[in-house]
């Protein structure tokens, strides 16, 4: 417990991190930092005696290493960089600080220098007027929008799958919540003028494969899923420029959808008049085509569909599995909950493994796509073991699952988590 003492039952609205407002100057400054980020700046190896954090599954040891613009994060791979946020960060802020935000790239050829004055966002394909927009045009010719949203890797928590599945063995820290600033994708597409017959929009970033034959990382969404108020082309997060590793200078923000669609270093938007038949849509990031998105453990689905929106989840953030807690006075258990954008209706808390439930108190509402903080309290009795659980329910009545579903990609985990503690 980080603060087991009897505290007033009051949730602090999380601290918004941060920093001066977003000015051209701060963009340029970040660009300079970006410009200084040479390949030598991205550690390819780390000291054998680097401190480690250990995730609670086999082969879960992760060195803590500092990458450019980042505090020490848990390294899964260095090339391409895949860095996990240590979980205690989620207890400290409702908005995940930029320097603690997780990092995931598929391809190792990532530009280390971006000249913001030369950068252009291209819009092309099935449109009336192809566009080539500078960052300055983007920021001055479209309405600026701000929105809080959770960016969660489809493979978040994959390391907990039983039986284990191949792929990045993430703990629960391949997610983050940020206040995104940018312009609406719809406004950009309106200017380009989508032609009748458009089916999907394909997004590409500046990163490239290293080996010939590796398909470029491109993702597509249906036109009807992007023509809304909240899909953004973002140039800032939490009031600062995007860190290079999180997609400087622009990234797509698709609130409610898994992060695989949140293309970083976004440079190309292509309107398609047919369904994207590329590798990353047809071969990767696919779920069994049934409402559960699951199959019997070990089986392979016969039909699959592209992964989409995120199911409702919650976590306890201030209790560690196996910890001891003081008895005889109220203990405050804190956590976070989120879903695909219906918003959190309630979070239930149990200290006895799900036999009895109480309603947790919800924290400040930063919007339907944001983390929602919650807290509950109970009075432990000395010598007893407690199985703490939280269960989030969204505003259309969808709740977390009690048993974990399984699929070969290791996606969609949203089972109720149990944290065992002992009172002394
Ligand atoms: N250009 C580009 N964008 C990308 C990816 C990538 O490999 N290249 N990976 C996606 C995936 S799978 C995830 S989980 C998120 C990770 O975002 P982050 O690194 O900012 O946390 O970026 C998405 N956008
Ligand atoms: Mo991901």
GROMACS .gro file of C-alpha atoms and ligand atoms in nm:
model
  449
    1UNK     CA    1   0.000   0.000   0.000
    2UNK     CA    2   0.137   0.337  -0.080
    3UNK     CA    3  -0.088   0.513   0.170
    4UNK     CA    4  -0.276   0.275   0.394
    5UNK     CA    5  -0.346   0.540   0.655
    6UNK     CA    6  -0.693   0.659   0.721
    7UNK     CA    7  -0.733   0.932   0.466
    8UNK     CA    8  -1.030   1.149   0.386
    9UNK     CA    9  -1.242   0.982   0.119
   10UNK     CA   10  -1.179   1.236  -0.148
   11UNK     CA   11  -1.030   1.188  -0.489
   12UNK     CA   12  -0.790   1.450  -0.607
   13UNK     CA   13  -0.857   1.531  -0.967
   14UNK     CA   14  -0.542   1.391  -1.120
   15UNK     CA   15  -0.261   1.624  -1.189
   16UNK     CA   16  -0.246   1.732  -1.550
   17UNK     CA   17   0.113   1.729  -1.641
   18UNK     CA   18   0.268   1.966  -1.755
   19UNK     CA   19   0.399   2.228  -1.911
   20UNK     CA   20   0.366   2.553  -2.086
   21UNK     CA   21   0.094   2.577  -2.346
   22UNK     CA   22   0.171   2.462  -2.689
   23UNK     CA   23   0.337   2.732  -2.886
   24UNK     CA   24   0.529   2.723  -3.207
   25UNK     CA   25   0.834   2.781  -2.994
   26UNK     CA   26   0.772   2.465  -2.790
   27UNK     CA   27   0.717   2.271  -3.110
   28UNK     CA   28   1.045   2.394  -3.242
   29UNK     CA   29   1.216   2.319  -2.918
   30UNK     CA   30   1.087   1.964  -2.928
   31UNK     CA   31   1.197   1.944  -3.287
   32UNK     CA   32   1.544   2.035  -3.179
   33UNK     CA   33   1.538   1.764  -2.920
   34UNK     CA   34   1.406   1.532  -3.190
   35UNK     CA   35   1.680   1.653  -3.419
   36UNK     CA   36   1.940   1.569  -3.159
   37UNK     CA   37   1.806   1.222  -3.124
   38UNK     CA   38   2.061   1.033  -3.322
   39UNK     CA   39   2.063   0.657  -3.343
   40UNK     CA   40   2.338   0.675  -3.085
   41UNK     CA   41   2.073   0.826  -2.856
   42UNK     CA   42   1.858   0.516  -2.872
   43UNK     CA   43   2.039   0.261  -2.661
   44UNK     CA   44   2.091  -0.059  -2.853
   45UNK     CA   45   2.214  -0.240  -2.549
   46UNK     CA   46   2.214  -0.169  -2.179
   47UNK     CA   47   2.446  -0.240  -1.894
   48UNK     CA   48   2.426  -0.594  -1.761
   49UNK     CA   49   2.380  -0.448  -1.414
   50UNK     CA   50   2.092  -0.217  -1.515
   51UNK     CA   51   1.824  -0.211  -1.245
   52UNK     CA   52   1.533  -0.440  -1.330
   53UNK     CA   53   1.165  -0.459  -1.257
   54UNK     CA   54   1.002  -0.800  -1.267
   55UNK     CA   55   0.657  -0.871  -1.406
   56UNK     CA   56   0.465  -1.148  -1.229
   57UNK     CA   57   0.506  -1.416  -1.495
   58UNK     CA   58   0.784  -1.638  -1.625
   59UNK     CA   59   1.068  -1.449  -1.796
   60UNK     CA   60   0.917  -1.125  -1.665
   61UNK     CA   61   1.243  -0.949  -1.570
   62UNK     CA   62   1.274  -0.615  -1.751
   63UNK     CA   63   1.577  -0.384  -1.734
   64UNK     CA   64   1.490  -0.023  -1.656
   65UNK     CA   65   1.661   0.192  -1.917
   66UNK     CA   66   1.644   0.561  -2.008
   67UNK     CA   67   1.563   0.636  -2.373
   68UNK     CA   68   1.565   0.989  -2.522
   69UNK     CA   69   1.291   1.208  -2.368
   70UNK     CA   70   1.197   0.923  -2.133
   71UNK     CA   71   1.251   0.834  -1.770
   72UNK     CA   72   1.371   0.478  -1.706
   73UNK     CA   73   1.109   0.241  -1.847
   74UNK     CA   74   1.084  -0.138  -1.861
   75UNK     CA   75   1.256  -0.255  -2.177
   76UNK     CA   76   1.103  -0.541  -2.370
   77UNK     CA   77   1.309  -0.482  -2.687
   78UNK     CA   78   1.546  -0.204  -2.789
   79UNK     CA   79   1.526  -0.244  -3.164
   80UNK     CA   80   1.256  -0.153  -3.233
   81UNK     CA   81   1.196   0.018  -2.899
   82UNK     CA   82   0.923  -0.143  -2.689
   83UNK     CA   83   0.907   0.012  -2.344
   84UNK     CA   84   0.652  -0.054  -2.070
   85UNK     CA   85   0.532   0.198  -1.811
   86UNK     CA   86   0.603   0.084  -1.453
   87UNK     CA   87   0.257   0.031  -1.304
   88UNK     CA   88   0.294   0.261  -1.003
   89UNK     CA   89   0.289   0.555  -1.247
   90UNK     CA   90  -0.086   0.493  -1.293
   91UNK     CA   91  -0.138   0.555  -0.923
   92UNK     CA   92   0.045   0.885  -0.934
   93UNK     CA   93  -0.132   1.061  -1.222
   94UNK     CA   94  -0.461   1.027  -1.407
   95UNK     CA   95  -0.272   1.151  -1.714
   96UNK     CA   96   0.036   0.945  -1.787
   97UNK     CA   97   0.338   1.175  -1.807
   98UNK     CA   98   0.494   1.200  -2.151
   99UNK     CA   99   0.830   1.077  -2.027
  100UNK     CA  100   0.664   0.771  -1.871
  101UNK     CA  101   0.428   0.690  -2.160
  102UNK     CA  102   0.485   0.341  -2.302
  103UNK     CA  103   0.649   0.297  -2.642
  104UNK     CA  104   0.581   0.041  -2.909
  105UNK     CA  105   0.718   0.033  -3.264
  106UNK     CA  106   0.705  -0.254  -3.513
  107UNK     CA  107   0.981  -0.146  -3.748
  108UNK     CA  108   1.330  -0.046  -3.639
  109UNK     CA  109   1.397   0.213  -3.909
  110UNK     CA  110   1.259   0.517  -3.726
  111UNK     CA  111   1.365   0.868  -3.831
  112UNK     CA  112   1.577   1.028  -3.564
  113UNK     CA  113   1.560   1.376  -3.712
  114UNK     CA  114   1.246   1.553  -3.822
  115UNK     CA  115   1.258   1.903  -3.963
  116UNK     CA  116   0.922   2.056  -3.867
  117UNK     CA  117   0.943   2.322  -4.138
  118UNK     CA  118   0.994   2.062  -4.411
  119UNK     CA  119   0.746   1.807  -4.272
  120UNK     CA  120   0.427   1.757  -4.475
  121UNK     CA  121   0.113   1.558  -4.407
  122UNK     CA  122  -0.018   1.419  -4.736
  123UNK     CA  123  -0.383   1.344  -4.801
  124UNK     CA  124  -0.450   1.159  -5.123
  125UNK     CA  125  -0.632   0.871  -5.289
  126UNK     CA  126  -1.006   0.877  -5.344
  127UNK     CA  127  -1.041   1.253  -5.282
  128UNK     CA  128  -1.124   1.557  -5.497
  129UNK     CA  129  -0.830   1.772  -5.384
  130UNK     CA  130  -0.514   1.597  -5.263
  131UNK     CA  131  -0.345   1.796  -4.986
  132UNK     CA  132   0.007   1.851  -4.864
  133UNK     CA  133  -0.017   2.029  -4.529
  134UNK     CA  134   0.266   2.186  -4.333
  135UNK     CA  135   0.256   2.175  -3.954
  136UNK     CA  136   0.194   2.549  -3.959
  137UNK     CA  137  -0.109   2.511  -4.190
  138UNK     CA  138  -0.244   2.229  -3.981
  139UNK     CA  139  -0.222   2.434  -3.663
  140UNK     CA  140  -0.357   2.760  -3.804
  141UNK     CA  141  -0.618   2.657  -4.065
  142UNK     CA  142  -0.818   2.402  -3.866
  143UNK     CA  143  -1.003   2.422  -3.537
  144UNK     CA  144  -0.796   2.303  -3.241
  145UNK     CA  145  -0.950   2.029  -3.029
  146UNK     CA  146  -0.846   1.880  -2.694
  147UNK     CA  147  -0.956   1.544  -2.568
  148UNK     CA  148  -0.853   1.296  -2.297
  149UNK     CA  149  -0.818   0.940  -2.422
  150UNK     CA  150  -0.657   0.610  -2.329
  151UNK     CA  151  -0.406   0.465  -2.574
  152UNK     CA  152  -0.384   0.092  -2.503
  153UNK     CA  153  -0.183  -0.161  -2.701
  154UNK     CA  154  -0.394  -0.451  -2.825
  155UNK     CA  155  -0.140  -0.679  -2.659
  156UNK     CA  156  -0.150  -0.506  -2.321
  157UNK     CA  157  -0.138  -0.777  -2.049
  158UNK     CA  158  -0.050  -1.049  -2.302
  159UNK     CA  159   0.206  -1.190  -2.058
  160UNK     CA  160  -0.081  -1.304  -1.834
  161UNK     CA  161  -0.236  -1.529  -2.099
  162UNK     CA  162  -0.267  -1.893  -1.997
  163UNK     CA  163  -0.158  -2.081  -2.193
  164UNK     CA  164   0.105  -1.831  -2.298
  165UNK     CA  165   0.089  -1.689  -2.651
  166UNK     CA  166   0.364  -1.556  -2.876
  167UNK     CA  167   0.414  -1.182  -2.910
  168UNK     CA  168   0.539  -0.907  -2.682
  169UNK     CA  169   0.501  -1.024  -2.323
  170UNK     CA  170   0.354  -0.706  -2.180
  171UNK     CA  171   0.241  -0.669  -1.823
  172UNK     CA  172  -0.040  -0.418  -1.766
  173UNK     CA  173   0.169  -0.112  -1.852
  174UNK     CA  174   0.128  -0.102  -2.231
  175UNK     CA  175  -0.131   0.171  -2.194
  176UNK     CA  176  -0.147   0.538  -2.106
  177UNK     CA  177  -0.397   0.819  -2.071
  178UNK     CA  178  -0.321   1.162  -2.217
  179UNK     CA  179  -0.483   1.491  -2.296
  180UNK     CA  180  -0.438   1.508  -2.674
  181UNK     CA  181  -0.438   1.833  -2.870
  182UNK     CA  182  -0.479   1.848  -3.243
  183UNK     CA  183  -0.729   1.889  -3.523
  184UNK     CA  184  -1.017   1.670  -3.632
  185UNK     CA  185  -0.937   1.418  -3.902
  186UNK     CA  186  -1.287   1.487  -4.037
  187UNK     CA  187  -1.202   1.852  -4.097
  188UNK     CA  188  -0.892   1.753  -4.294
  189UNK     CA  189  -1.088   1.498  -4.497
  190UNK     CA  190  -1.363   1.757  -4.558
  191UNK     CA  191  -1.108   1.990  -4.708
  192UNK     CA  192  -0.975   1.712  -4.931
  193UNK     CA  193  -1.331   1.615  -5.027
  194UNK     CA  194  -1.393   1.242  -4.999
  195UNK     CA  195  -1.534   1.109  -5.326
  196UNK     CA  196  -1.843   0.888  -5.332
  197UNK     CA  197  -1.746   0.524  -5.309
  198UNK     CA  198  -1.476   0.574  -5.044
  199UNK     CA  199  -1.458   0.270  -4.816
  200UNK     CA  200  -1.157   0.303  -4.584
  201UNK     CA  201  -0.889   0.550  -4.488
  202UNK     CA  202  -0.532   0.420  -4.465
  203UNK     CA  203  -0.270   0.577  -4.238
  204UNK     CA  204   0.107   0.557  -4.269
  205UNK     CA  205   0.394   0.702  -4.067
  206UNK     CA  206   0.756   0.783  -4.142
  207UNK     CA  207   0.896   0.462  -3.990
  208UNK     CA  208   1.019   0.201  -4.234
  209UNK     CA  209   1.111  -0.164  -4.232
  210UNK     CA  210   1.477  -0.256  -4.203
  211UNK     CA  211   1.469  -0.574  -4.408
  212UNK     CA  212   1.348  -0.580  -4.763
  213UNK     CA  213   1.019  -0.767  -4.785
  214UNK     CA  214   0.892  -0.662  -4.442
  215UNK     CA  215   0.563  -0.486  -4.508
  216UNK     CA  216   0.545  -0.118  -4.409
  217UNK     CA  217   0.329  -0.060  -4.100
  218UNK     CA  218   0.002   0.087  -4.231
  219UNK     CA  219  -0.343   0.062  -4.076
  220UNK     CA  220  -0.690   0.141  -4.207
  221UNK     CA  221  -1.025   0.231  -4.058
  222UNK     CA  222  -1.368   0.237  -4.219
  223UNK     CA  223  -1.474   0.582  -4.338
  224UNK     CA  224  -1.777   0.578  -4.106
  225UNK     CA  225  -1.553   0.514  -3.804
  226UNK     CA  226  -1.336   0.822  -3.860
  227UNK     CA  227  -1.590   1.087  -3.963
  228UNK     CA  228  -1.674   1.196  -3.609
  229UNK     CA  229  -1.578   1.466  -3.360
  230UNK     CA  230  -1.311   1.276  -3.175
  231UNK     CA  231  -1.068   1.113  -3.419
  232UNK     CA  232  -0.778   1.357  -3.415
  233UNK     CA  233  -0.452   1.428  -3.586
  234UNK     CA  234  -0.267   1.529  -3.269
  235UNK     CA  235   0.043   1.744  -3.234
  236UNK     CA  236   0.058   1.756  -2.856
  237UNK     CA  237  -0.002   1.542  -2.552
  238UNK     CA  238  -0.043   1.664  -2.195
  239UNK     CA  239   0.038   2.017  -2.307
  240UNK     CA  240   0.375   1.937  -2.461
  241UNK     CA  241   0.493   1.820  -2.802
  242UNK     CA  242   0.477   1.450  -2.870
  243UNK     CA  243   0.799   1.277  -2.767
  244UNK     CA  244   0.971   1.146  -3.078
  245UNK     CA  245   0.914   0.788  -2.961
  246UNK     CA  246   0.541   0.862  -2.927
  247UNK     CA  247   0.515   0.992  -3.280
  248UNK     CA  248   0.650   1.346  -3.316
  249UNK     CA  249   0.536   1.557  -3.493
  250UNK     CA  250   0.186   1.409  -3.555
  251UNK     CA  251  -0.006   1.104  -3.453
  252UNK     CA  252  -0.352   0.974  -3.515
  253UNK     CA  253  -0.569   0.955  -3.202
  254UNK     CA  254  -0.859   0.710  -3.231
  255UNK     CA  255  -1.035   0.727  -2.894
  256UNK     CA  256  -1.187   0.399  -2.781
  257UNK     CA  257  -0.992   0.191  -3.036
  258UNK     CA  258  -0.683  -0.014  -2.964
  259UNK     CA  259  -0.357   0.173  -3.019
  260UNK     CA  260  -0.259  -0.026  -3.328
  261UNK     CA  261  -0.465   0.229  -3.526
  262UNK     CA  262  -0.303   0.534  -3.357
  263UNK     CA  263  -0.040   0.579  -3.628
  264UNK     CA  264   0.267   0.773  -3.511
  265UNK     CA  265   0.479   1.012  -3.716
  266UNK     CA  266   0.170   1.025  -3.935
  267UNK     CA  267   0.269   1.152  -4.279
  268UNK     CA  268   0.025   0.994  -4.520
  269UNK     CA  269  -0.354   0.963  -4.524
  270UNK     CA  270  -0.494   0.772  -4.819
  271UNK     CA  271  -0.865   0.738  -4.889
  272UNK     CA  272  -0.935   0.396  -5.039
  273UNK     CA  273  -1.227   0.287  -5.255
  274UNK     CA  274  -1.181  -0.074  -5.147
  275UNK     CA  275  -1.090  -0.256  -4.828
  276UNK     CA  276  -0.719  -0.241  -4.738
  277UNK     CA  277  -0.564  -0.575  -4.833
  278UNK     CA  278  -0.225  -0.502  -4.674
  279UNK     CA  279  -0.041  -0.733  -4.434
  280UNK     CA  280  -0.110  -0.536  -4.115
  281UNK     CA  281  -0.486  -0.546  -4.176
  282UNK     CA  282  -0.529  -0.894  -4.323
  283UNK     CA  283  -0.265  -1.094  -4.134
  284UNK     CA  284  -0.198  -0.919  -3.802
  285UNK     CA  285  -0.411  -0.775  -3.523
  286UNK     CA  286  -0.704  -1.001  -3.593
  287UNK     CA  287  -0.954  -1.159  -3.357
  288UNK     CA  288  -1.169  -1.471  -3.379
  289UNK     CA  289  -1.484  -1.363  -3.562
  290UNK     CA  290  -1.733  -1.430  -3.286
  291UNK     CA  291  -1.879  -1.192  -3.028
  292UNK     CA  292  -1.639  -1.312  -2.759
  293UNK     CA  293  -1.328  -1.263  -2.973
  294UNK     CA  294  -1.205  -1.585  -2.819
  295UNK     CA  295  -1.154  -1.955  -2.884
  296UNK     CA  296  -1.080  -2.254  -2.662
  297UNK     CA  297  -0.724  -2.218  -2.534
  298UNK     CA  298  -0.480  -2.359  -2.786
  299UNK     CA  299  -0.728  -2.358  -3.074
  300UNK     CA  300  -0.711  -2.154  -3.390
  301UNK     CA  301  -1.011  -1.960  -3.515
  302UNK     CA  302  -1.147  -2.046  -3.858
  303UNK     CA  303  -1.260  -1.690  -3.930
  304UNK     CA  304  -1.103  -1.368  -3.805
  305UNK     CA  305  -1.179  -0.994  -3.815
  306UNK     CA  306  -0.957  -0.689  -3.753
  307UNK     CA  307  -0.937  -0.589  -3.387
  308UNK     CA  308  -1.141  -0.279  -3.301
  309UNK     CA  309  -1.255  -0.109  -2.983
  310UNK     CA  310  -1.149  -0.180  -2.624
  311UNK     CA  311  -1.363  -0.365  -2.371
  312UNK     CA  312  -1.416  -0.216  -2.024
  313UNK     CA  313  -1.131  -0.262  -1.775
  314UNK     CA  314  -1.028  -0.158  -1.428
  315UNK     CA  315  -0.715  -0.187  -1.218
  316UNK     CA  316  -0.615  -0.134  -0.860
  317UNK     CA  317  -0.313   0.095  -0.863
  318UNK     CA  318  -0.198   0.127  -0.502
  319UNK     CA  319  -0.187  -0.234  -0.384
  320UNK     CA  320   0.083  -0.481  -0.472
  321UNK     CA  321   0.021  -0.854  -0.493
  322UNK     CA  322   0.159  -1.023  -0.181
  323UNK     CA  323   0.188  -0.699   0.020
  324UNK     CA  324   0.106  -0.673   0.388
  325UNK     CA  325  -0.140  -0.406   0.500
  326UNK     CA  326  -0.216  -0.266   0.846
  327UNK     CA  327  -0.526  -0.388   1.027
  328UNK     CA  328  -0.785  -0.223   1.245
  329UNK     CA  329  -0.833   0.094   1.047
  330UNK     CA  330  -0.972   0.176   0.705
  331UNK     CA  331  -0.746   0.105   0.411
  332UNK     CA  332  -0.803   0.305   0.094
  333UNK     CA  333  -0.776   0.109  -0.230
  334UNK     CA  334  -0.736   0.323  -0.540
  335UNK     CA  335  -0.759   0.246  -0.905
  336UNK     CA  336  -0.854   0.341  -1.256
  337UNK     CA  337  -1.122   0.228  -1.502
  338UNK     CA  338  -1.191   0.295  -1.869
  339UNK     CA  339  -1.382   0.162  -2.167
  340UNK     CA  340  -1.429   0.233  -2.537
  341UNK     CA  341  -1.608   0.562  -2.482
  342UNK     CA  342  -1.949   0.492  -2.330
  343UNK     CA  343  -1.793   0.609  -2.005
  344UNK     CA  344  -1.767   0.437  -1.668
  345UNK     CA  345  -2.097   0.406  -1.484
  346UNK     CA  346  -1.968   0.239  -1.168
  347UNK     CA  347  -1.681   0.043  -1.022
  348UNK     CA  348  -1.748  -0.228  -0.764
  349UNK     CA  349  -1.486  -0.335  -0.512
  350UNK     CA  350  -1.456  -0.661  -0.322
  351UNK     CA  351  -1.209  -0.753  -0.050
  352UNK     CA  352  -1.321  -1.116  -0.032
  353UNK     CA  353  -1.261  -1.244  -0.381
  354UNK     CA  354  -1.598  -1.140  -0.521
  355UNK     CA  355  -1.842  -1.265  -0.256
  356UNK     CA  356  -1.941  -0.918  -0.138
  357UNK     CA  357  -1.920  -0.600  -0.342
  358UNK     CA  358  -1.933  -0.235  -0.251
  359UNK     CA  359  -1.959   0.063  -0.479
  360UNK     CA  360  -1.635   0.255  -0.519
  361UNK     CA  361  -1.636   0.632  -0.532
  362UNK     CA  362  -1.555   0.771  -0.875
  363UNK     CA  363  -1.309   1.055  -0.925
  364UNK     CA  364  -1.328   1.354  -1.155
  365UNK     CA  365  -1.473   1.285  -1.500
  366UNK     CA  366  -1.224   1.389  -1.769
  367UNK     CA  367  -1.445   1.259  -2.049
  368UNK     CA  368  -1.575   0.931  -2.179
  369UNK     CA  369  -1.245   0.810  -2.326
  370UNK     CA  370  -1.023   0.891  -2.026
  371UNK     CA  371  -0.906   0.691  -1.727
  372UNK     CA  372  -1.158   0.739  -1.445
  373UNK     CA  373  -1.003   0.721  -1.101
  374UNK     CA  374  -1.189   0.544  -0.822
  375UNK     CA  375  -1.138   0.454  -0.459
  376UNK     CA  376  -1.289   0.225  -0.198
  377UNK     CA  377  -1.205   0.146   0.159
  378UNK     CA  378  -1.232  -0.147   0.395
  379UNK     CA  379  -1.112  -0.231   0.747
  380UNK     CA  380  -0.879  -0.534   0.749
  381UNK     CA  381  -0.866  -0.774   1.041
  382UNK     CA  382  -0.520  -0.878   1.160
  383UNK     CA  383  -0.401  -1.214   1.034
  384UNK     CA  384  -0.650  -1.240   0.747
  385UNK     CA  385  -0.568  -1.273   0.381
  386UNK     CA  386  -0.772  -1.059   0.142
  387UNK     CA  387  -0.843  -1.110  -0.226
  388UNK     CA  388  -0.904  -0.762  -0.358
  389UNK     CA  389  -1.098  -0.723  -0.683
  390UNK     CA  390  -1.243  -0.439  -0.884
  391UNK     CA  391  -1.519  -0.467  -1.142
  392UNK     CA  392  -1.599  -0.180  -1.378
  393UNK     CA  393  -1.933  -0.141  -1.557
  394UNK     CA  394  -1.985   0.109  -1.836
  395UNK     CA  395  -2.287   0.324  -1.915
  396UNK     CA  396  -2.443   0.066  -2.144
  397UNK     CA  397  -2.414  -0.200  -1.874
  398UNK     CA  398  -2.112  -0.387  -2.010
  399UNK     CA  399  -1.892  -0.520  -1.733
  400UNK     CA  400  -1.554  -0.686  -1.710
  401UNK     CA  401  -1.539  -1.062  -1.741
  402UNK     CA  402  -1.475  -1.287  -1.444
  403UNK     CA  403  -1.278  -1.542  -1.639
  404UNK     CA  404  -1.009  -1.451  -1.887
  405UNK     CA  405  -1.087  -1.521  -2.250
  406UNK     CA  406  -0.821  -1.665  -2.474
  407UNK     CA  407  -0.720  -1.600  -2.835
  408UNK     CA  408  -0.393  -1.674  -3.013
  409UNK     CA  409  -0.302  -1.305  -3.050
  410UNK     CA  410  -0.320  -1.240  -2.676
  411UNK     CA  411  -0.571  -0.957  -2.722
  412UNK     CA  412  -0.874  -0.814  -2.537
  413UNK     CA  413  -0.778  -0.910  -2.183
  414UNK     CA  414  -1.026  -0.747  -1.947
  415UNK     CA  415  -1.083  -1.005  -1.675
  416UNK     CA  416  -1.132  -0.893  -1.316
  417UNK     CA  417  -0.786  -0.881  -1.158
  418UNK     CA  418  -0.721  -1.016  -0.809
  419UNK     CA  419  -0.462  -0.872  -0.573
  420UNK     CA  420  -0.386  -1.078  -0.266
  421UNK     CA  421  -0.275  -0.895   0.048
  422UNK     CA  422  -0.234  -0.993   0.411
  423UNK     CA  423  -0.333  -0.781   0.712
  424UNK     CA  424  -0.094  -0.764   1.004
  425LIG     N1  425   0.408   0.467  -3.729
  425LIG     C1  426   0.373   0.374  -3.638
  425LIG     N2  427   0.266   0.399  -3.560
  425LIG     C2  428   0.229   0.309  -3.466
  425LIG     C3  429   0.298   0.186  -3.450
  425LIG     C4  430   0.411   0.164  -3.533
  425LIG     O1  431   0.477   0.060  -3.525
  425LIG     N3  432   0.445   0.260  -3.625
  425LIG     N4  433   0.254   0.095  -3.356
  425LIG     C5  434   0.115   0.107  -3.309
  425LIG     C6  435   0.091   0.029  -3.189
  425LIG     S1  436   0.063  -0.137  -3.208
  425LIG     C7  437   0.084   0.085  -3.064
  425LIG     S2  438   0.053  -0.008  -2.927
  425LIG     C8  439   0.100   0.230  -3.047
  425LIG     C9  440   0.198   0.263  -2.936
  425LIG     O2  441   0.195   0.400  -2.914
  425LIG     P1  442   0.305   0.466  -2.819
  425LIG     O3  443   0.439   0.414  -2.861
  425LIG     O4  444   0.291   0.613  -2.834
  425LIG     O5  445   0.272   0.423  -2.678
  425LIG     O6  446   0.143   0.295  -3.165
  425LIG    C10  447   0.079   0.252  -3.282
  425LIG     N5  448   0.120   0.338  -3.390
  426LIG    MO1  449   0.016  -0.233  -3.001
   0.00000   0.00000   0.00000
